[in-house]
Short mmCIF file of C-alpha atoms and ligand atoms in Angstrom, two decimals:
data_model
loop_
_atom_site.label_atom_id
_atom_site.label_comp_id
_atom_site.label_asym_id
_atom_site.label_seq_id
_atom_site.Cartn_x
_atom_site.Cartn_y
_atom_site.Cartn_z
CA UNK A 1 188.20 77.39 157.31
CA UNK A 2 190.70 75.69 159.48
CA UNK A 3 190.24 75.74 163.04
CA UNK A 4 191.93 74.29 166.32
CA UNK A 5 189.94 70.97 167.33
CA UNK A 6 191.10 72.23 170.49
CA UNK A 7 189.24 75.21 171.90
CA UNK A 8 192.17 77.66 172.57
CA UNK A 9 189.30 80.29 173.83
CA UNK A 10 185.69 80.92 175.13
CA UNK A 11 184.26 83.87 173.09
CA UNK A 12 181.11 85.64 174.88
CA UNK A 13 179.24 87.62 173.12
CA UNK A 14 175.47 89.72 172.58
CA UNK A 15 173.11 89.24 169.59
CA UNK A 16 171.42 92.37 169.11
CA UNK A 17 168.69 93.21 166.24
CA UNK A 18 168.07 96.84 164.82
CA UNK A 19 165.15 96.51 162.78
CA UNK A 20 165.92 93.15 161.45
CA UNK A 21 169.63 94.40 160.91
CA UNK A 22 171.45 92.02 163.28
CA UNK A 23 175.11 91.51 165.11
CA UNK A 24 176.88 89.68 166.67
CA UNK A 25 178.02 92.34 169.86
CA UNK A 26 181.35 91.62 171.97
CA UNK A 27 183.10 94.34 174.87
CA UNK A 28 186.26 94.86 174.09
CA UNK A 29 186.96 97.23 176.35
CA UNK A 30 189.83 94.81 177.81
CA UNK A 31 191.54 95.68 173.94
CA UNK A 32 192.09 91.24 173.67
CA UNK A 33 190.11 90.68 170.62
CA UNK A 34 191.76 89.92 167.37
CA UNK A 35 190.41 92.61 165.48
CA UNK A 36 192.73 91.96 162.49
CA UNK A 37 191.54 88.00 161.97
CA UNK A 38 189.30 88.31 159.19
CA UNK A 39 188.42 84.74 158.72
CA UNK A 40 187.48 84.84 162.49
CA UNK A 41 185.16 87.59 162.09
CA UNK A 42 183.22 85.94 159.38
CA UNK A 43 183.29 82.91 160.77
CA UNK A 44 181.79 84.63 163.81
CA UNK A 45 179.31 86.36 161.28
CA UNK A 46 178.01 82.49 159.57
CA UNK A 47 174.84 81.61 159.84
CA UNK A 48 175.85 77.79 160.00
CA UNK A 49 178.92 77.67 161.18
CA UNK A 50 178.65 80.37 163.57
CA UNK A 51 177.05 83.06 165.62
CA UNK A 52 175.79 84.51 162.39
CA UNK A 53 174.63 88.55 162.02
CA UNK A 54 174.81 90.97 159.06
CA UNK A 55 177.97 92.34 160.86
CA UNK A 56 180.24 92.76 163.88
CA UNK A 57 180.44 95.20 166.11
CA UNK A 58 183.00 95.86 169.37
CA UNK A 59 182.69 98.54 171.75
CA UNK A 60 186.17 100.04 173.09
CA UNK A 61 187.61 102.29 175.51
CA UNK A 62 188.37 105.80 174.39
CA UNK A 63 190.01 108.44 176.07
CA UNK A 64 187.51 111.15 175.15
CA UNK A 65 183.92 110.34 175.10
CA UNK A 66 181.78 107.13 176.55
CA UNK A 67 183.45 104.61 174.14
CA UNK A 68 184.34 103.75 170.33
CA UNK A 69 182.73 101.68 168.08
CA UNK A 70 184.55 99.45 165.60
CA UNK A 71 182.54 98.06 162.79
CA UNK A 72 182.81 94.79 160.20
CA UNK A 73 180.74 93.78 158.18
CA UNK A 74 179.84 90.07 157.66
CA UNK A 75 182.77 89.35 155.19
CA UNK A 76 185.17 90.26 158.53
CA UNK A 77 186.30 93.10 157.22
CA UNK A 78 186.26 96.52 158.90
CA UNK A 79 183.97 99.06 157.51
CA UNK A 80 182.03 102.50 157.00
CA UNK A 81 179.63 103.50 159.44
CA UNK A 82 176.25 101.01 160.65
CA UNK A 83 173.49 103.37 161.15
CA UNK A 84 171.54 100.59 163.02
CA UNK A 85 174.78 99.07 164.39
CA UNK A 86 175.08 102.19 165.91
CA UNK A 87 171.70 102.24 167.91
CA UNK A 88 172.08 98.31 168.68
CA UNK A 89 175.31 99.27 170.37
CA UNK A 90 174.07 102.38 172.51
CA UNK A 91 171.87 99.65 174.20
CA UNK A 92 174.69 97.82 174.70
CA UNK A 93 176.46 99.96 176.46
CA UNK A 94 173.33 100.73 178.65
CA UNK A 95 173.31 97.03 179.37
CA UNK A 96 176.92 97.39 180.37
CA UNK A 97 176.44 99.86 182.36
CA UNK A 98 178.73 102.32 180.36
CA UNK A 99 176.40 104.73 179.94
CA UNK A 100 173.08 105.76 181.26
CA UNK A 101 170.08 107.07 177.93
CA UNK A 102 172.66 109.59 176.45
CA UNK A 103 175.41 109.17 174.96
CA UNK A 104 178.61 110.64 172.72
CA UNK A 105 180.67 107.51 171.64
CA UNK A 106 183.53 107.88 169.20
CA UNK A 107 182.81 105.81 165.46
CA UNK A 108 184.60 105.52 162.15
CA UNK A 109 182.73 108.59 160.96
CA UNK A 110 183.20 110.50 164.29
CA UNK A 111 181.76 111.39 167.07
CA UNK A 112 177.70 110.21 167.27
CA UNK A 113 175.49 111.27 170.00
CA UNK A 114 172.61 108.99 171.07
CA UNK A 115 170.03 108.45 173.44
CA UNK A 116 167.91 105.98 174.67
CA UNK A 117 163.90 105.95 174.42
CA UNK A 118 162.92 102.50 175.89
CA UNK A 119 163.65 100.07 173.10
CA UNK A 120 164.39 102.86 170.84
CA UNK A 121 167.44 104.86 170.26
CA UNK A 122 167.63 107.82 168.31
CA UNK A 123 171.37 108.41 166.68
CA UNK A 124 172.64 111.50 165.37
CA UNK A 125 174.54 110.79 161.87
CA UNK A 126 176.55 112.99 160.17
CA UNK A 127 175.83 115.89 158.05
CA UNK A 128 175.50 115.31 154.35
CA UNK A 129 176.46 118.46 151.85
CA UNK A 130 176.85 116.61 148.84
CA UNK A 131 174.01 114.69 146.84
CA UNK A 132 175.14 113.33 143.22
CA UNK A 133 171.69 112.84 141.26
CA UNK A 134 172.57 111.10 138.23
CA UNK A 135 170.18 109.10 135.44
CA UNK A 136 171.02 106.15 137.14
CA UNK A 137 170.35 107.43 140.57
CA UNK A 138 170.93 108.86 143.31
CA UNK A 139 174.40 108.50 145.21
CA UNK A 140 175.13 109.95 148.80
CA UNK A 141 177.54 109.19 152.23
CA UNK A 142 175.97 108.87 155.26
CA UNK A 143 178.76 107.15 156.75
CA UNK A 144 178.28 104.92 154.43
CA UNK A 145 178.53 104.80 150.93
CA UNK A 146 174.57 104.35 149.00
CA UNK A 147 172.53 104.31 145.87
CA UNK A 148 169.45 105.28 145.39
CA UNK A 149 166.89 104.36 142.81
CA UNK A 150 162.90 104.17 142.61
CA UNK A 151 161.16 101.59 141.42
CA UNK A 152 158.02 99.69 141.13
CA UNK A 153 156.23 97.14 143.25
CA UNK A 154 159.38 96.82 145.27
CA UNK A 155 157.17 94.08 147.38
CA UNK A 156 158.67 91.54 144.10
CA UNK A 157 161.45 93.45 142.77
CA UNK A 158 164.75 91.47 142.59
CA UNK A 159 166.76 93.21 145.20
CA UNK A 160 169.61 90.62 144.95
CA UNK A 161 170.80 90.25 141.17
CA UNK A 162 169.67 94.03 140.89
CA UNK A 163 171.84 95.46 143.24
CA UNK A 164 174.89 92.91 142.82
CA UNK A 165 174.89 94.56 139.68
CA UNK A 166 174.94 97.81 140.52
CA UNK A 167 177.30 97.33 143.43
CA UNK A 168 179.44 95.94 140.98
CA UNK A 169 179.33 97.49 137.46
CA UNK A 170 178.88 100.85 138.34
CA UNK A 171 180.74 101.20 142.17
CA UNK A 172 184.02 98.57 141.10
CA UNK A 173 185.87 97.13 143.91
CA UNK A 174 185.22 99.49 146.65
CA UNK A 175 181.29 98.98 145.82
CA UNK A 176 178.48 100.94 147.16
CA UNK A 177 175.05 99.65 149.19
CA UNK A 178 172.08 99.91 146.88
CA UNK A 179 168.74 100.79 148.27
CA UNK A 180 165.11 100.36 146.26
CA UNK A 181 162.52 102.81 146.86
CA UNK A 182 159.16 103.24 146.37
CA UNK A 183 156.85 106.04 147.43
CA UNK A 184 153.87 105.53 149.95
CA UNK A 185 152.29 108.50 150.69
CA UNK A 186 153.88 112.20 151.01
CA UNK A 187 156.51 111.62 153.65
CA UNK A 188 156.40 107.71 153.37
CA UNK A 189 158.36 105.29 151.68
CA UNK A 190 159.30 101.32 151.56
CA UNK A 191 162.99 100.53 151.24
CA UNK A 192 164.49 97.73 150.35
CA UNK A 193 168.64 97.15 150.40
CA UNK A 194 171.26 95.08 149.26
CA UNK A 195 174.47 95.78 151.71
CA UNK A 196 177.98 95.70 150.41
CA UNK A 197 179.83 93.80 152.74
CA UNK A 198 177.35 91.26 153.73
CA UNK A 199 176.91 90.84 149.47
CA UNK A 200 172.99 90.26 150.19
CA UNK A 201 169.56 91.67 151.10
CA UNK A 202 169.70 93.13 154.83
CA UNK A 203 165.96 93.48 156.03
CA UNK A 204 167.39 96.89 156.90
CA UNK A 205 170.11 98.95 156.49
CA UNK A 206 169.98 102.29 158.55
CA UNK A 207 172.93 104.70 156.75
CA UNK A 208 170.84 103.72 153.95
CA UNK A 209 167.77 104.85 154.92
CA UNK A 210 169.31 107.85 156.03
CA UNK A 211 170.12 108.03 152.85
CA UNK A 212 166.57 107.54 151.33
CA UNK A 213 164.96 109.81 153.39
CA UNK A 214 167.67 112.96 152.35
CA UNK A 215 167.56 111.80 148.55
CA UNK A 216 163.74 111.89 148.38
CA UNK A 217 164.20 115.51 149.86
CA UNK A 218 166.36 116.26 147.20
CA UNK A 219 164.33 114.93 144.42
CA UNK A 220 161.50 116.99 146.10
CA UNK A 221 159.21 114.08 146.52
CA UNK A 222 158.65 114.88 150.31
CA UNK A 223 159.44 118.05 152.06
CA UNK A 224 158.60 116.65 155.88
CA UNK A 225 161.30 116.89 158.26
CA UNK A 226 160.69 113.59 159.39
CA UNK A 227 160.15 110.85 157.30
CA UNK A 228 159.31 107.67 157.47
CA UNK A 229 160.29 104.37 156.00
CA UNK A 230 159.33 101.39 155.68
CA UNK A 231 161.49 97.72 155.77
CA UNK A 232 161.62 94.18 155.77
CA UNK A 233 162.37 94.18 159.45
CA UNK A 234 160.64 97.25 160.82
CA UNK A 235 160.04 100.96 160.64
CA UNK A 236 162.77 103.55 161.12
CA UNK A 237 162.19 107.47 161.33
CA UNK A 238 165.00 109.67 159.52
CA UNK A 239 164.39 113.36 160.64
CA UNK A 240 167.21 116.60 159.83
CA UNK A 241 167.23 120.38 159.28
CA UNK A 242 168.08 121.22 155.88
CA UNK A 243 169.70 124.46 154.59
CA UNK A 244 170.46 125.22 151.11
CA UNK A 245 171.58 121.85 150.26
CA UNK A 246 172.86 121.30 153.55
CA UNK A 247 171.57 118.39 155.99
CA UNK A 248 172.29 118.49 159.42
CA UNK A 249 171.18 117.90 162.70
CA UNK A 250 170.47 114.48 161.06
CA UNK A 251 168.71 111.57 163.60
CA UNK A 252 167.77 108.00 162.50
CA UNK A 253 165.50 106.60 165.28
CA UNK A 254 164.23 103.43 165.78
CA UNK A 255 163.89 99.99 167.91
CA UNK A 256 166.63 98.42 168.86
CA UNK A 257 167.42 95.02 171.14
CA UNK A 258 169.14 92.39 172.73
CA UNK A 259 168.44 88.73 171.18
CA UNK A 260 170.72 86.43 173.32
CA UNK A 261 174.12 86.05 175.06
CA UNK A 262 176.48 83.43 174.30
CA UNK A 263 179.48 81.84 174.49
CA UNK A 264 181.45 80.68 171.49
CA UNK A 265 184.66 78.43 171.15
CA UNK A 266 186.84 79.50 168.89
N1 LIG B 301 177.40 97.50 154.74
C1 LIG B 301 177.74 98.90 154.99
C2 LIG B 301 178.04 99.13 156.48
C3 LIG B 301 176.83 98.80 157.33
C4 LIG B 301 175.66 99.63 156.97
C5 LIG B 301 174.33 99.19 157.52
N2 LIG B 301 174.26 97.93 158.19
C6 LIG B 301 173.71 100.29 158.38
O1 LIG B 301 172.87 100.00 159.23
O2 LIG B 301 174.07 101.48 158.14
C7 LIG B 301 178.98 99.26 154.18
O3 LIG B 301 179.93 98.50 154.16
O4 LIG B 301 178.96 100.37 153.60
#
């Protein structure tokens, strides 16, 4: 990965955590940042070599609501919707002073409302009207494209070759993220996900949750309109109205914060 020896520019940006999902945050509301520079973004996104986060995230002027979010995920590539991208960057445009607890900000997906609860943010996702249930699981879009399948003692499962797999064999080149279930009590569960994108284990992926929480609706295992689940980083709450089929009014809710600041040269 070739770089200048000779800083050619002074990069500050925000680390921000949602539930163990993490990013590296920069305003470009100034419209200067090479979004296009792929190799930039995931050199940003390295754990060694530099910031490093599951993703990317900028926030941008737009003409029509509080401001647009533009997501990549850790390969520096521009993605689907980030569920907990989405709440880490409501706080950041608290911190910036863009908004005040609520907003409507513009996303790949459309337009999200939000709003603040101390460290928590609760983000309206879109509506989901189609649910493909298949032997092999369950498949969904929450924003994002997922799989869902139960399994067993997901404390040990193998998370990484399993869902490489299925990300691969069964979803091709444009690929899918693959979440593993299992059931806690009636509106409970613990999920674990592999994210396409970031081609690992996130400790917590929050379109896929989203996910989780509608699938297990549609496989009748709960019938709460809140549920909860469980990750490696934390606990998120996924609550909707649902109507023949129909999800709406969908909200993912949990913490999210501010690491550090810094200042790269790149
Ligand atoms: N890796 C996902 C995007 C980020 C999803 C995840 N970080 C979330 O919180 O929703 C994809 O390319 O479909």
């Amino acid at each position: 990965m070739a770089f200048s020896i000779f800083a050619t520019m002074k990069l500050p940006f925000y680390k921000y955590q949602g539930t163990g999902n993490d990013f590296v945050l920069v305003d470009n509301r100034q419209n200067i940042f090479p979004k296009n520079d792929t190799k930039l973004i995931a050199h940003l996104c390295d754990r060694r070599l530099g910031v490093g986060g599951d993703g990317m995230i900028l926030i941008e002027e737009d003409a029509d609501v509080d401001f647009k979010m533009v997501y990549f995920n850790a390969d520096g590539k521009e993605s689907t919707m980030c569920g907990n991208g989405g709440r880490c960057i409501v706080q950041f445009a608290k911190f910036l002073n863009v908004i005040s607890d609520k907003t409507t900000f513009n996303a790949v997906d459309g337009l999200h409302t939000a709003h603040i609860i101390n460290d928590e943010v609760a983000l309206g996702m879109i509506n989901v009207s189609e649910v493909k249930k298949a032997e092999k699981g369950v498949f969904l879009n929450t924003g994002s494209p997922h799989h869902i399948q139960m399994v067993k003692n997901i404390d040990v499962f193998n998370v990484f070759d399993t869902g490489r797999n299925i990300r691969n064999e069964i979803y091709g080149a444009d690929g899918a993220n693959v979440n593993f279930v299992e059931q806690i009590s009636e509106n409970e569960f613990k999920v674990r996900t592999y994210e396409r994108g970031v081609e690992d284990e996130t400790l917590s992926c929050g379109t896929g949750v989203t996910a989780v929480a509608i699938a297990m609706t549609e496989l009748e295992l709960t019938n709460e309109a809140t549920v909860t689940l469980q990750t490696l980083g934390g606990v998120l709450k996924v609550s909707f109205t649902k109507m023949d089929g129909f999800y709406k009014n969908v909200v993912l809710q949990g913490p999210a914060l501010q690491v550090f600041k810094g200042e790269i040269i790149i």
